Amino acid sequence: MPAESNMLLAFIFIPLLTLLCLLAVKDLNRIRWISAAGMGLQLLNAIHLLVQFLIERSSGNLDPVLFEIQEEWYTAIRISLHFGVDGISVVMVVLTAIVTFAGIFASWTVSYWTKEFYFSLILLSMASFGFFISLDLFTLFFFYELAVIPMYLLIGIWGSGTKEYAAMKLTLMLMGGSALLMVGLLGLYFYSDPTGTNYTFDMLKIASVKIPIDAQRFFFPLIFVGFGIIGALFPLHTWSPDGHSAAPTAASMVHAGVLMKLGGYGCLKVATMLLPEAANEMSWIFIVLATAGVIYGAYTTIIQTDLKYINAYSSVSHCALVLLGICMLNRTAMTGAVLQMFSHGVMTALFFSLIGMIYERSHTRDITRMGGLLKVIPYLGTVYIIAGLCSLGLPGFSGFVAEITVFIGAFQNDDMFHRVATIIATTSIVVTAVYILRVVGIFLLGPVAHEEYHSLKDARWFERVATVTLLSAIVIVGIYPFWFSDMIYESLGGVVMNLGR
Amino acid sequence: MLVLLRYEFILVALIVIFLLAWLIPGKSEDRSLSLFWINVLLFINFLFGFIPVEEGVLFNNMFYTNEAIGVQKMLLNFGALIISLQAYDWLKSNRNAFEFYLLLISTLLGMFFMISARNLLMLYVGLEMATLPLAALAAFETDSKRSAESGIKLILNSVLSSAIFLFGLALLYGETGSLHFSDMAGKLTGNPDGYRDTTLSLLLVFTGFGFKISIVPFHLWTADVYEGAPVSITSYLSVISKSSVVFVFISFLYIALKNMAPLWIPFLMVTSVLTMTLGNIFALRQQNMKRFLAFSSIAQAGYILIGILGASALGMSSVIFFVLIYIFSNLGAFGVVSVISAQTGKENLDDYKGMYHTNPMLSLLLLLSMFSLAGVPPTAGFFGKLFMLMAAAGKGYYILILIAALNMIISLYYYLRIIKSMFMDKSESPIAYFRSSIYSRIALVICFAGIILTGFFSGIFDYFYSISFGI
């Protein structure tokens, strides 16, 4: 087994070892530091993967998937442990590592059942890593379901507000999605070999098989909606506002930052890539839904007064843009969609971490009951404003790069339907600006609302670690987008080729 | 003959040993030593299963055994061993512990003959032998009214279903002139004229099977019997008894009725949808843990039918694999319910509130069992369910598995309810911390390990696949 392949396995084994170490310790500080060390190592591993990937590519290695590793698992039914990464997976792995690392520090103050909390959080993140590097649909599905379940415990035990309702709603809706997905994936398996003998879950092999169009028409909606639910596909997004607002800080961060990306990733690399003919035929349905989601999410945000709901609804809008980019079915729009996945991931994680920190200080998430916070906690306030600017797509931050790429790609489809959908979706930029500026104006600027706010302390060291990690990702992608966008662009070759076959 | 009947002879030997031991006078107060040896014997009985089995027939082709059947018997032995370990807390103070084991081993013996049956009459004898001692076991707590009620309900329903089964059997004999599976397969060739005659008789035979597997609409006895019987018997009924009938049902369908698939496939489809849906809907509102697990086991039977519908090597192996996992997960759940019931007498969901604070290990095992029953990774239940649905998908029954998958969401709701109760709800008086006996803990650790590991060791499934057959 070559050394590069071990690198991929490490993405599963590092969290696994961290989990085992966690089981052995009781001391609060050790729990924190073991988690931080494990996820720090994971972040280094992700950066190492990114660098290795870029080196391989620049040395002219044009294989669609790099660092491949395959081990037989269930030989009787040809399920294998098959891992490998392309540019999209690398970007997603880096995102997961960044968000989880920040999440560990953002939840430094969790004191109730700390061990169980970090255990669930790292399990969640491990499942996401496994999902993004899987090339076998079985393991992909395994990790997908594994990622959903810890969320129930995280929200239900450590959440706030209507946590039990929100936890149940989120879990059932996402598992509902996975029910649809399961049928679709089993369908792919049994259509993966026209001769009917060597069925496989191997994505690379299925991609080269042309599945009959009738079967595609049945399975494409199942898979796309199945993944779409976790990607907040309108009108099945309703778990998101409730779930994210009830979840504890780090759980919201990882869930909105990473788990919602599982949806976009799956829609792109499973639904669209493996069932391209149906995607060509049916993408219009999802364009309508995604456009509606973009607009609905943006407008709903305007009237929210709870900071978490504001971010949750704006996530619905931003994630719908991911699905819109994918459904536009051209290379530029899809590149934008993946960039948007990354950008939204770090941005929303930053928002949720800030909201958690602000809530700890002000004990309310209602913006109308706060005011002038920028004066008393300037660091957190400034970072919030920067995140807001990224959200409304200001050049220099990742949000701008991602959105503009999606819209440019979308506009390349020169028929009336796509143009109209694009134009409608574009208006969300204006609406986003409205709600971001409104929120900032109400609770950060203006006079200090309460006397006691003057005694508030600004960010502590662990809060700075969390925010700086996320902030640097936003800025780096904003300034040097081509590192990522080139990687994504060339990795989309397979999807685009399938779509044109 | 001795070799082919190995499993059965060992059980007979056990019965004789227990009988003789029963006659030894004295030391009636302290049962712990005898229980220790009983468990050792049951463990040895399980270990004997690892000796390879030869294929062969006996009694004029009535009795058949091969590797697959050996594995099935071994699974049942294994389940019985775990149940026996879990029953320790309950039995150590019971004067009739030997009777318990006599009856238990007798039902197991009946099941073994039933699984090996390649003739409907033999099957019937085995079925009866498996059922009658069970009724006595259900009524085992002689001073409890509920236990007696449960025994009566079980025996009445069993007798009814046996009568129906016998009637169908008689009709089938009239039509085919034979009760041997292989001969019947030749006669029941499935031409449209034959359908009219055989539909009724097959329906009656299926009814008999349906009662034992408790598929809807023949499930009505289940909840009451499960609730009233002692927990060990409830788990025995829901895991061992059910699985054994599933095994022989597969043999009957895949061998005797292999040419009649167009007739029984729609029947099984309808009953499986009804079974899982009704089982799930009724499970939603249960408060008593045993009743709850009863309905959940009805729903699980619905999923098993889907695996059987696969009618392929994948279908059969996935069902055997699921049974193994079901032993771990359901006995894990019943094990927790059983030790709590033995220690505190509490059996209601509300009593479990806040249990993680006081009994973290039991709560974690129950959490894993619930996830495994719900089919959520990384537990083994995920693999078990997915493979059964995969078997059905292989035949193109996508709508059916979509219904099954949506049913799993309903079931997830009530499994999560238990978890919510233990981990999220606060309680004034949670179940106090207690230490269960070493036997129960061994059983629980086995279940714990099984739930976590079975899915990852693919060799087990691959082996089951290699010994399975389809139509």
mmCIF file of N, CA and C in Angstrom, chain A residues 376-437:
data_model
loop_
_atom_site.group_PDB
_atom_site.id
_atom_site.type_symbol
_atom_site.label_atom_id
_atom_site.label_comp_id
_atom_site.label_asym_id
_atom_site.label_seq_id
_atom_site.Cartn_x
_atom_site.Cartn_y
_atom_site.Cartn_z
ATOM 1 N N VAL A 376 -18.770 47.187 22.895
ATOM 2 C CA VAL A 376 -18.309 46.476 24.089
ATOM 3 C C VAL A 376 -17.529 45.213 23.756
ATOM 4 N N ILE A 377 -17.879 44.558 22.686
ATOM 5 C CA ILE A 377 -17.083 43.387 22.292
ATOM 6 C C ILE A 377 -16.608 43.594 20.855
ATOM 7 N N PRO A 378 -15.653 44.491 20.654
ATOM 8 C CA PRO A 378 -15.272 44.895 19.296
ATOM 9 C C PRO A 378 -14.752 43.741 18.453
ATOM 10 N N TYR A 379 -14.029 42.807 19.063
ATOM 11 C CA TYR A 379 -13.463 41.729 18.242
ATOM 12 C C TYR A 379 -14.575 40.888 17.623
ATOM 13 N N LEU A 380 -15.474 40.390 18.491
ATOM 14 C CA LEU A 380 -16.548 39.535 17.984
ATOM 15 C C LEU A 380 -17.425 40.298 16.997
ATOM 16 N N GLY A 381 -17.693 41.568 17.333
ATOM 17 C CA GLY A 381 -18.530 42.372 16.459
ATOM 18 C C GLY A 381 -17.909 42.531 15.082
ATOM 19 N N THR A 382 -16.621 42.818 15.059
ATOM 20 C CA THR A 382 -15.946 43.006 13.774
ATOM 21 C C THR A 382 -15.978 41.733 12.952
ATOM 22 N N VAL A 383 -15.696 40.616 13.612
ATOM 23 C CA VAL A 383 -15.701 39.363 12.860
ATOM 24 C C VAL A 383 -17.095 39.091 12.308
ATOM 25 N N TYR A 384 -18.129 39.416 13.099
ATOM 26 C CA TYR A 384 -19.494 39.221 12.608
ATOM 27 C C TYR A 384 -19.729 40.056 11.356
ATOM 28 N N ILE A 385 -19.263 41.281 11.390
ATOM 29 C CA ILE A 385 -19.465 42.137 10.225
ATOM 30 C C ILE A 385 -18.728 41.576 9.013
ATOM 31 N N ILE A 386 -17.510 41.084 9.235
ATOM 32 C CA ILE A 386 -16.762 40.514 8.110
ATOM 33 C C ILE A 386 -17.515 39.317 7.541
ATOM 34 N N ALA A 387 -17.990 38.450 8.426
ATOM 35 C CA ALA A 387 -18.752 37.292 7.952
ATOM 36 C C ALA A 387 -19.972 37.759 7.175
ATOM 37 N N GLY A 388 -20.610 38.825 7.673
ATOM 38 C CA GLY A 388 -21.777 39.353 6.975
ATOM 39 C C GLY A 388 -21.421 39.853 5.585
ATOM 40 N N LEU A 389 -20.298 40.536 5.484
ATOM 41 C CA LEU A 389 -19.879 41.044 4.184
ATOM 42 C C LEU A 389 -19.594 39.894 3.220
ATOM 43 N N CYS A 390 -19.013 38.838 3.775
ATOM 44 C CA CYS A 390 -18.774 37.657 2.941
ATOM 45 C C CYS A 390 -20.100 37.086 2.469
ATOM 46 N N SER A 391 -21.069 37.052 3.386
ATOM 47 C CA SER A 391 -22.371 36.490 3.055
ATOM 48 C C SER A 391 -23.053 37.275 1.952
ATOM 49 N N LEU A 392 -22.909 38.593 1.967
ATOM 50 C CA LEU A 392 -23.594 39.367 0.921
ATOM 51 C C LEU A 392 -22.759 39.477 -0.344
ATOM 52 N N GLY A 393 -21.622 38.774 -0.361
ATOM 53 C CA GLY A 393 -20.889 38.641 -1.609
ATOM 54 C C GLY A 393 -19.968 39.798 -1.921
ATOM 55 N N LEU A 394 -19.303 40.337 -0.939
ATOM 56 C CA LEU A 394 -18.365 41.427 -1.187
ATOM 57 C C LEU A 394 -17.085 40.854 -1.790
ATOM 58 N N PRO A 395 -16.561 41.473 -2.853
ATOM 59 C CA PRO A 395 -15.322 40.975 -3.445
ATOM 60 C C PRO A 395 -14.208 40.950 -2.415
ATOM 61 N N GLY A 396 -13.359 39.943 -2.532
ATOM 62 C CA GLY A 396 -12.278 39.787 -1.580
ATOM 63 C C GLY A 396 -12.551 38.675 -0.597
ATOM 64 N N PHE A 397 -13.820 38.270 -0.531
ATOM 65 C CA PHE A 397 -14.154 37.130 0.334
ATOM 66 C C PHE A 397 -14.662 35.982 -0.531
ATOM 67 N N SER A 398 -14.698 34.808 0.087
ATOM 68 C CA SER A 398 -15.046 33.617 -0.691
ATOM 69 C C SER A 398 -16.461 33.689 -1.267
ATOM 70 N N GLY A 399 -17.380 34.347 -0.536
ATOM 71 C CA GLY A 399 -18.761 34.385 -0.988
ATOM 72 C C GLY A 399 -18.906 34.997 -2.378
ATOM 73 N N PHE A 400 -18.149 36.051 -2.620
ATOM 74 C CA PHE A 400 -18.212 36.730 -3.919
ATOM 75 C C PHE A 400 -17.803 35.786 -5.039
ATOM 76 N N VAL A 401 -16.650 35.144 -4.849
ATOM 77 C CA VAL A 401 -16.120 34.247 -5.878
ATOM 78 C C VAL A 401 -17.141 33.181 -6.221
ATOM 79 N N ALA A 402 -17.714 32.589 -5.167
ATOM 80 C CA ALA A 402 -18.622 31.476 -5.384
ATOM 81 C C ALA A 402 -19.882 31.925 -6.107
ATOM 82 N N GLU A 403 -20.496 32.998 -5.613
ATOM 83 C CA GLU A 403 -21.780 33.391 -6.188
ATOM 84 C C GLU A 403 -21.616 33.858 -7.622
ATOM 85 N N ILE A 404 -20.583 34.650 -7.862
ATOM 86 C CA ILE A 404 -20.428 35.171 -9.209
ATOM 87 C C ILE A 404 -20.190 34.026 -10.189
ATOM 88 N N THR A 405 -19.453 32.997 -9.742
ATOM 89 C CA THR A 405 -19.208 31.866 -10.639
ATOM 90 C C THR A 405 -20.507 31.126 -10.937
ATOM 91 N N VAL A 406 -21.327 30.941 -9.913
ATOM 92 C CA VAL A 406 -22.610 30.268 -10.153
ATOM 93 C C VAL A 406 -23.430 31.064 -11.169
ATOM 94 N N PHE A 407 -23.521 32.378 -10.954
ATOM 95 C CA PHE A 407 -24.394 33.168 -11.827
ATOM 96 C C PHE A 407 -23.839 33.251 -13.245
ATOM 97 N N ILE A 408 -22.522 33.365 -13.376
ATOM 98 C CA ILE A 408 -21.949 33.387 -14.726
ATOM 99 C C ILE A 408 -22.259 32.073 -15.431
ATOM 100 N N GLY A 409 -22.044 30.974 -14.701
ATOM 101 C CA GLY A 409 -22.332 29.678 -15.300
ATOM 102 C C GLY A 409 -23.793 29.543 -15.651
ATOM 103 N N ALA A 410 -24.650 29.997 -14.756
ATOM 104 C CA ALA A 410 -26.087 29.861 -14.992
ATOM 105 C C ALA A 410 -26.512 30.655 -16.220
ATOM 106 N N PHE A 411 -25.867 31.807 -16.389
ATOM 107 C CA PHE A 411 -26.281 32.650 -17.519
ATOM 108 C C PHE A 411 -25.825 32.079 -18.852
ATOM 109 N N GLN A 412 -24.897 31.118 -18.809
ATOM 110 C CA GLN A 412 -24.431 30.524 -20.063
ATOM 111 C C GLN A 412 -25.522 29.695 -20.729
ATOM 112 N N ASN A 413 -26.480 29.209 -19.949
ATOM 113 C CA ASN A 413 -27.614 28.517 -20.564
ATOM 114 C C ASN A 413 -28.509 29.585 -21.184
ATOM 115 N N ASP A 414 -28.560 29.630 -22.529
ATOM 116 C CA ASP A 414 -29.142 30.832 -23.120
ATOM 117 C C ASP A 414 -30.611 30.690 -23.502
ATOM 118 N N ASP A 415 -31.319 29.721 -22.900
ATOM 119 C CA ASP A 415 -32.761 29.707 -23.188
ATOM 120 C C ASP A 415 -33.497 30.536 -22.139
ATOM 121 N N MET A 416 -34.739 30.827 -22.459
ATOM 122 C CA MET A 416 -35.545 31.719 -21.640
ATOM 123 C C MET A 416 -35.667 31.231 -20.201
ATOM 124 N N PHE A 417 -35.976 29.931 -20.063
ATOM 125 C CA PHE A 417 -36.248 29.379 -18.732
ATOM 126 C C PHE A 417 -35.069 29.571 -17.791
ATOM 127 N N HIS A 418 -33.879 29.178 -18.276
ATOM 128 C CA HIS A 418 -32.712 29.286 -17.413
ATOM 129 C C HIS A 418 -32.390 30.740 -17.104
ATOM 130 N N ARG A 419 -32.559 31.602 -18.125
ATOM 131 C CA ARG A 419 -32.258 33.020 -17.917
ATOM 132 C C ARG A 419 -33.157 33.601 -16.816
ATOM 133 N N VAL A 420 -34.451 33.283 -16.921
ATOM 134 C CA VAL A 420 -35.391 33.842 -15.945
ATOM 135 C C VAL A 420 -35.052 33.345 -14.543
ATOM 136 N N ALA A 421 -34.795 32.034 -14.447
ATOM 137 C CA ALA A 421 -34.461 31.475 -13.142
ATOM 138 C C ALA A 421 -33.225 32.162 -12.582
ATOM 139 N N THR A 422 -32.232 32.368 -13.455
ATOM 140 C CA THR A 422 -31.001 33.001 -12.995
ATOM 141 C C THR A 422 -31.263 34.415 -12.504
ATOM 142 N N ILE A 423 -32.042 35.156 -13.291
ATOM 143 C CA ILE A 423 -32.284 36.553 -12.924
ATOM 144 C C ILE A 423 -33.019 36.625 -11.586
ATOM 145 N N ILE A 424 -34.013 35.742 -11.432
ATOM 146 C CA ILE A 424 -34.748 35.754 -10.164
ATOM 147 C C ILE A 424 -33.799 35.446 -9.014
ATOM 148 N N ALA A 425 -32.953 34.429 -9.226
ATOM 149 C CA ALA A 425 -32.050 34.043 -8.144
ATOM 150 C C ALA A 425 -31.072 35.168 -7.827
ATOM 151 N N THR A 426 -30.671 35.897 -8.865
ATOM 152 C CA THR A 426 -29.684 36.961 -8.637
ATOM 153 C C THR A 426 -30.215 38.029 -7.692
ATOM 154 N N THR A 427 -31.526 38.237 -7.732
ATOM 155 C CA THR A 427 -32.070 39.292 -6.873
ATOM 156 C C THR A 427 -31.805 39.003 -5.401
ATOM 157 N N SER A 428 -31.528 37.729 -5.105
ATOM 158 C CA SER A 428 -31.284 37.395 -3.699
ATOM 159 C C SER A 428 -30.066 38.139 -3.172
ATOM 160 N N ILE A 429 -29.154 38.513 -4.052
ATOM 161 C CA ILE A 429 -27.956 39.229 -3.588
ATOM 162 C C ILE A 429 -28.365 40.524 -2.897
ATOM 163 N N VAL A 430 -29.312 41.207 -3.533
ATOM 164 C CA VAL A 430 -29.775 42.468 -2.961
ATOM 165 C C VAL A 430 -30.443 42.208 -1.616
ATOM 166 N N VAL A 431 -31.311 41.175 -1.597
ATOM 167 C CA VAL A 431 -32.037 40.882 -0.369
ATOM 168 C C VAL A 431 -31.061 40.508 0.738
ATOM 169 N N THR A 432 -30.041 39.745 0.361
ATOM 170 C CA THR A 432 -29.032 39.370 1.356
ATOM 171 C C THR A 432 -28.398 40.610 1.958
ATOM 172 N N ALA A 433 -28.043 41.539 1.092
ATOM 173 C CA ALA A 433 -27.448 42.786 1.588
ATOM 174 C C ALA A 433 -28.391 43.455 2.571
ATOM 175 N N VAL A 434 -29.686 43.457 2.234
ATOM 176 C CA VAL A 434 -30.655 44.110 3.110
ATOM 177 C C VAL A 434 -30.638 43.479 4.494
ATOM 178 N N TYR A 435 -30.754 42.120 4.533
ATOM 179 C CA TYR A 435 -30.887 41.554 5.872
ATOM 180 C C TYR A 435 -29.589 41.589 6.660
ATOM 181 N N ILE A 436 -28.475 41.437 5.965
ATOM 182 C CA ILE A 436 -27.211 41.479 6.715
ATOM 183 C C ILE A 436 -27.014 42.859 7.332
ATOM 184 N N LEU A 437 -27.211 43.906 6.504
ATOM 185 C CA LEU A 437 -26.984 45.266 7.003
ATOM 186 C C LEU A 437 -27.984 45.596 8.103
#
